[in-house]
Coordinates of N, CA and C in Angstrom, one line a residue:
X20 N -67.0 48.0 -9.9 CA -66.4 48.5 -9.9 C -65.1 48.9 -9.4
X21 N -64.3 49.1 -9.9 CA -63.0 49.3 -9.9 C -62.6 50.6 -9.0
X22 N -62.5 50.8 -7.9 CA -61.3 51.6 -7.8 C -60.0 52.2 -7.8
X23 N -60.1 53.2 -8.6 CA -59.1 54.0 -9.6 C -58.6 54.9 -8.6
X24 N -56.7 54.9 -8.7 CA -56.1 56.2 -8.3 C -55.2 56.4 -8.4
X25 N -55.2 58.0 -9.0 CA -54.5 58.9 -9.4 C -53.8 59.6 -9.2
X26 N -52.4 59.8 -8.3 CA -51.7 60.3 -8.1 C -50.7 61.2 -9.2
X27 N -50.5 61.4 -10.4 CA -49.4 61.2 -10.8 C -49.6 60.7 -12.0
X28 N -49.2 61.8 -13.6 CA -49.3 61.1 -14.3 C -48.1 60.7 -15.3
X29 N -47.8 59.5 -14.0 CA -46.4 58.5 -14.4 C -47.3 57.0 -14.3
X30 N -46.5 56.4 -13.3 CA -46.8 54.9 -13.1 C -48.9 55.1 -12.4
X31 N -49.2 55.9 -12.1 CA -50.8 55.5 -11.8 C -51.2 55.3 -13.6
X32 N -51.1 55.9 -14.6 CA -51.1 55.1 -15.4 C -50.8 53.9 -16.3
X33 N -49.6 53.6 -16.0 CA -49.5 52.8 -16.4 C -49.7 51.4 -16.6
X34 N -50.8 50.8 -15.8 CA -51.8 49.1 -15.7 C -52.8 50.2 -16.6
X35 N -53.2 50.8 -17.8 CA -54.9 51.4 -17.9 C -55.9 51.8 -17.5
X36 N -56.2 51.1 -16.0 CA -57.0 51.6 -15.7 C -57.8 52.9 -15.5
X37 N -56.4 53.7 -15.4 CA -57.4 54.5 -15.3 C -57.8 55.6 -16.2
X38 N -56.8 55.0 -18.0 CA -57.1 55.5 -18.6 C -58.8 54.7 -19.0
X39 N -59.1 53.7 -19.0 CA -60.3 53.0 -19.3 C -61.1 53.6 -18.0
X40 N -61.1 53.8 -16.5 CA -61.8 54.9 -16.1 C -62.1 56.8 -16.9
X41 N -61.5 57.0 -17.1 CA -61.5 57.8 -18.2 C -62.5 58.0 -19.1
X42 N -62.4 57.0 -20.3 CA -63.3 57.0 -20.9 C -64.7 56.1 -20.7
X43 N -64.4 55.5 -19.5 CA -66.2 54.8 -19.1 C -66.7 56.6 -18.7
X44 N -66.1 57.7 -18.0 CA -67.0 58.7 -17.8 C -67.6 60.1 -18.3
X45 N -66.7 59.4 -19.5 CA -66.9 60.1 -21.2 C -68.0 59.4 -21.4
X46 N -68.2 58.0 -21.5 CA -69.7 56.9 -22.3 C -69.4 55.7 -21.2
X47 N -70.1 55.2 -20.7 CA -70.6 54.3 -20.1 C -70.4 53.4 -20.4
X48 N -70.1 52.1 -20.9 CA -70.5 50.8 -21.4 C -69.3 50.6 -22.6
X49 N -68.1 51.6 -23.1 CA -68.0 51.4 -24.2 C -67.3 50.8 -24.3
X50 N -66.6 50.2 -22.9 CA -65.9 49.2 -22.5 C -66.2 48.5 -21.5
X51 N -65.3 47.2 -21.7 CA -65.8 46.7 -20.4 C -64.2 46.4 -19.8
X52 N -64.8 46.6 -18.3 CA -63.4 47.1 -17.9 C -63.9 45.7 -16.4
X53 N -64.4 45.3 -16.3 CA -64.3 44.2 -15.2 C -63.9 42.9 -16.0
X54 N -63.7 42.9 -17.9 CA -63.6 41.6 -18.8 C -62.1 41.6 -18.5
X55 N -61.6 42.9 -18.1 CA -60.6 43.7 -18.6 C -59.0 43.0 -17.2
X56 N -60.0 43.1 -16.4 CA -59.1 43.3 -15.1 C -58.1 42.5 -15.0
X57 N -58.4 40.7 -15.3 CA -57.5 40.0 -15.2 C -56.4 40.2 -16.7
X58 N -56.7 40.8 -17.4 CA -55.1 40.6 -18.1 C -53.9 42.1 -18.0
X59 N -52.8 41.3 -19.4 CA -51.9 42.2 -18.9 C -52.0 44.2 -19.0
X60 N -51.1 44.7 -18.7 CA -51.2 46.4 -18.9 C -51.1 46.7 -20.1
X61 N -50.8 46.0 -21.3 CA -50.2 47.0 -22.6 C -51.5 46.3 -22.7
X62 N -51.7 45.2 -22.8 CA -53.6 44.5 -23.3 C -54.6 45.8 -23.1
X63 N -54.5 46.2 -21.8 CA -55.9 47.6 -21.3 C -55.3 48.7 -22.4
X64 N -54.5 49.2 -21.7 CA -52.9 50.2 -22.3 C -54.0 50.3 -24.1
X65 N -53.7 49.0 -24.4 CA -53.8 49.0 -26.1 C -55.3 49.2 -26.1
X66 N -56.3 48.6 -25.8 CA -57.7 48.3 -25.4 C -57.9 49.6 -25.6
X67 N -57.7 50.7 -24.4 CA -58.6 51.5 -24.4 C -57.8 53.2 -24.9
X68 N -56.7 53.0 -25.9 CA -55.9 54.3 -26.8 C -56.7 54.0 -28.2
X69 N -57.4 52.4 -28.3 CA -57.9 52.1 -29.3 C -59.8 52.4 -29.1
X70 N -60.0 52.7 -28.7 CA -61.6 52.9 -28.1 C -61.5 54.4 -28.3
X71 N -60.0 54.6 -27.5 CA -60.8 56.3 -27.4 C -60.2 56.9 -29.1
X72 N -60.0 56.5 -29.8 CA -59.7 57.1 -31.0 C -60.8 56.4 -31.3
X73 N -61.3 55.5 -31.8 CA -62.3 54.6 -32.3 C -63.5 55.6 -32.0
X74 N -63.6 55.4 -31.2 CA -65.0 55.9 -30.3 C -65.8 56.8 -29.4
X75 N -63.8 58.4 -29.4 CA -64.1 59.1 -28.6 C -63.8 60.3 -29.5
X76 N -63.0 60.3 -31.1 CA -61.7 60.8 -31.4 C -60.8 61.5 -30.5
X77 N -60.0 61.0 -30.3 CA -59.1 61.0 -29.1 C -57.8 60.4 -30.1
X78 N -57.1 61.5 -31.0 CA -55.8 60.9 -31.3 C -54.9 59.8 -30.4
X79 N -54.4 59.7 -30.8 CA -53.4 58.7 -30.2 C -52.5 59.0 -30.4
X80 N -52.0 59.9 -29.6 CA -50.5 60.2 -28.9 C -49.8 59.1 -28.3
X81 N -50.4 58.1 -27.3 CA -49.5 57.2 -26.5 C -48.9 55.0 -27.2
X82 N -48.5 54.7 -26.9 CA -48.5 54.0 -27.5 C -48.0 52.6 -26.1
X83 N -48.8 51.4 -25.9 CA -48.5 50.5 -24.8 C -47.3 50.5 -24.1
X84 N -45.7 50.5 -25.0 CA -44.7 50.2 -24.3 C -44.1 51.1 -23.8
X85 N -45.0 52.5 -24.3 CA -44.1 53.6 -23.9 C -45.2 53.8 -22.6
X86 N -46.0 53.3 -22.5 CA -46.3 53.8 -20.8 C -45.9 52.3 -20.0
X87 N -46.5 51.6 -20.3 CA -46.2 50.3 -18.9 C -44.5 50.3 -18.6
X88 N -44.1 50.8 -18.6 CA -42.5 51.5 -18.7 C -41.8 51.7 -16.8
X89 N -41.2 51.4 -16.0 CA -41.0 52.2 -14.9 C -41.7 53.4 -14.6
X90 N -40.3 54.4 -15.9 CA -41.0 56.0 -15.7 C -41.7 56.7 -16.6
X91 N -43.5 55.9 -17.1 CA -43.9 56.6 -17.8 C -43.4 58.7 -17.8
X92 N -42.7 58.9 -19.2 CA -42.9 60.3 -19.8 C -44.5 60.6 -19.2
X93 N -44.5 61.6 -18.0 CA -45.5 61.9 -17.2 C -46.2 63.7 -18.5
X94 N -44.9 64.1 -19.1 CA -45.7 65.9 -20.4 C -46.0 65.0 -21.4
X95 N -45.9 63.9 -21.8 CA -46.6 62.9 -22.6 C -48.1 62.7 -22.3
X96 N -47.8 61.7 -20.7 CA -49.3 61.4 -20.4 C -50.2 62.6 -20.4
X97 N -50.2 63.5 -19.6 CA -50.9 64.3 -19.1 C -51.1 65.1 -20.8
X98 N -50.8 65.3 -21.6 CA -50.9 66.0 -23.1 C -51.8 65.0 -23.9
X99 N -51.7 63.9 -23.5 CA -53.0 63.1 -24.0 C -54.3 63.0 -23.3
X100 N -53.6 62.8 -22.4 CA -54.7 62.8 -20.8 C -55.7 64.5 -21.0
X101 N -54.9 65.7 -21.8 CA -55.8 67.1 -21.8 C -56.8 67.2 -23.4
X102 N -56.3 65.8 -24.2 CA -57.3 66.1 -25.1 C -59.4 65.5 -24.6
X103 N -59.0 64.5 -24.0 CA -59.9 64.3 -23.0 C -60.7 65.6 -22.3
X104 N -60.0 66.4 -21.6 CA -60.7 67.4 -21.0 C -61.2 68.5 -22.4
X105 N -60.2 68.8 -22.9 CA -60.3 69.9 -24.1 C -62.0 69.3 -24.7
X106 N -61.8 68.0 -25.9 CA -63.1 67.3 -26.5 C -64.3 67.1 -25.5
X107 N -63.9 66.8 -24.5 CA -65.5 66.3 -23.4 C -65.7 67.5 -22.2
X108 N -65.8 68.5 -22.0 CA -66.2 69.3 -20.8 C -66.9 68.9 -19.6
X109 N -67.6 68.2 -20.6 CA -68.5 68.0 -19.4 C -68.7 66.5 -19.5
X110 N -68.6 65.7 -18.2 CA -69.5 64.4 -18.8 C -70.5 63.7 -19.0
X111 N -70.8 63.1 -19.0 CA -72.3 62.2 -19.7 C -72.8 61.2 -19.0
X112 N -73.9 60.8 -18.5 CA -74.3 60.0 -18.0 C -76.2 60.2 -17.8
X113 N -76.3 59.0 -17.8 CA -78.6 58.7 -17.7 C -79.1 59.0 -16.6
X114 N -78.2 58.6 -15.0 CA -78.8 58.0 -14.3 C -78.1 59.1 -12.8
X115 N -79.4 59.6 -12.2 CA -78.3 60.9 -12.0 C -77.6 60.6 -10.7
X116 N -77.8 59.5 -10.0 CA -76.7 59.0 -8.3 C -75.8 59.1 -9.3
X117 N -75.5 57.9 -10.2 CA -74.2 57.1 -11.2 C -73.3 59.0 -11.7
X118 N -74.5 59.5 -12.4 CA -74.3 61.2 -12.6 C -73.2 62.1 -11.6
X119 N -73.9 62.3 -10.1 CA -73.1 62.4 -9.9 C -71.9 62.4 -9.3
X120 N -71.4 60.8 -8.9 CA -70.5 60.2 -8.6 C -69.2 60.7 -9.2
X121 N -70.1 59.9 -10.8 CA -68.6 60.4 -12.2 C -68.1 61.9 -12.3
X122 N -69.5 62.6 -11.6 CA -68.9 64.4 -11.8 C -68.0 64.9 -10.6
X123 N -68.0 64.4 -9.5 CA -67.2 63.9 -8.7 C -66.0 63.7 -8.6
X124 N -65.8 62.8 -9.2 CA -64.7 62.1 -9.8 C -63.8 62.6 -11.2
X125 N -64.7 63.2 -12.1 CA -64.1 64.5 -12.8 C -63.7 65.3 -12.3
X126 N -65.0 66.0 -11.7 CA -64.6 67.6 -11.3 C -62.8 67.0 -10.2
X127 N -62.8 65.7 -9.3 CA -61.6 65.8 -9.0 C -60.4 65.6 -9.8
X128 N -60.4 64.8 -11.3 CA -59.7 65.1 -11.5 C -59.3 65.8 -12.3
X129 N -60.0 67.3 -13.6 CA -59.7 68.3 -13.8 C -58.9 69.1 -12.6
X130 N -59.7 69.5 -11.1 CA -59.2 70.2 -10.4 C -57.3 69.7 -10.2
X131 N -57.4 68.4 -10.3 CA -56.1 68.1 -10.1 C -55.3 67.9 -11.6
X132 N -55.6 67.1 -12.8 CA -54.3 68.1 -13.7 C -54.8 69.7 -14.1
X133 N -55.5 70.8 -13.6 CA -55.3 71.7 -14.4 C -54.0 72.1 -13.0
X134 N -53.4 72.1 -12.1 CA -52.9 72.2 -11.0 C -51.2 71.5 -11.3
X135 N -51.5 70.0 -11.9 CA -50.7 69.9 -12.2 C -49.9 70.0 -13.9
X136 N -50.8 70.9 -14.2 CA -50.3 72.1 -15.0 C -50.0 72.7 -15.1
X137 N -50.9 73.7 -14.1 CA -50.1 74.9 -13.8 C -48.5 74.7 -13.7
X138 N -48.2 73.2 -13.2 CA -46.9 73.7 -11.8 C -46.1 73.2 -13.1
X139 N -45.9 71.9 -14.1 CA -46.0 71.5 -15.3 C -45.6 73.2 -15.9
X140 N -45.6 74.3 -16.2 CA -46.5 75.2 -17.2 C -45.0 76.0 -16.5
X141 N -44.9 76.0 -14.9 CA -43.8 77.4 -14.3 C -43.0 76.0 -14.2
X142 N -42.5 75.0 -14.2 CA -40.8 74.8 -14.2 C -40.7 74.4 -15.5
X143 N -41.4 74.8 -16.3 CA -40.7 74.9 -18.1 C -40.5 75.8 -18.5
X144 N -41.5 77.1 -17.8 CA -41.1 78.4 -17.7 C -39.6 78.4 -17.7
X145 N -38.8 78.2 -16.1 CA -38.1 78.5 -15.1 C -37.0 77.7 -15.6
X146 N -37.3 76.1 -16.4 CA -36.2 75.4 -16.5 C -35.9 74.4 -15.6
X147 N -36.6 74.2 -14.7 CA -36.3 74.4 -13.4 C -37.3 72.6 -12.6
X148 N -36.5 71.4 -13.8 CA -37.5 70.5 -12.8 C -37.0 69.5 -12.1
X149 N -37.3 69.0 -11.1 CA -37.0 68.3 -10.3 C -36.8 66.9 -10.9
X150 N -35.7 66.1 -10.6 CA -35.4 65.0 -11.4 C -36.0 63.6 -12.1
X151 N -38.0 63.7 -11.3 CA -38.6 63.7 -11.3 C -39.7 63.8 -12.9
X152 N -38.7 64.5 -13.4 CA -39.5 65.2 -14.4 C -38.9 65.4 -15.6
X153 N -37.9 65.3 -15.7 CA -36.1 65.4 -17.1 C -36.1 64.1 -17.1

C-alpha cells in the first residue's frame, strides 16, 4: 500500500501517485502502483493519464511535462480531477473492508475538493488571487 498525501492541487499531484491512487480508488487493479513506484514522475503521470482516458473515459486535459514542474497549475489539475468526481461519484469495490477504507479516502478527497473549489470560485469572483494562484 502506498501512502498518498494530498495537500493541494499543485505539488501534491506532481509525482503522479495521487492520480494513480484516484484511478485505483475508482477501479482497483487497473494499474500496478507498486510496479510504478521506482519510475519517473513523468512516466507515472503518462501512465495515469493514459489509463484514465482509455479505461475510465476521462478526457486527457493534462500532459506530464505540464504537471511535473515546481509549481503545477492548480486550476488545471482541479479541473482534471473534477472530471473523475463527476463521472464516478461513488467508488467501487467488492471487498467490504477495502471498500470502507476507499470510501473514507474518497469522502475526504471529495470534501477537500469541494472546499477548494468553493475557495477558488470565490477568489475568481473577486479577482483577488493570492500569489500562489496567479
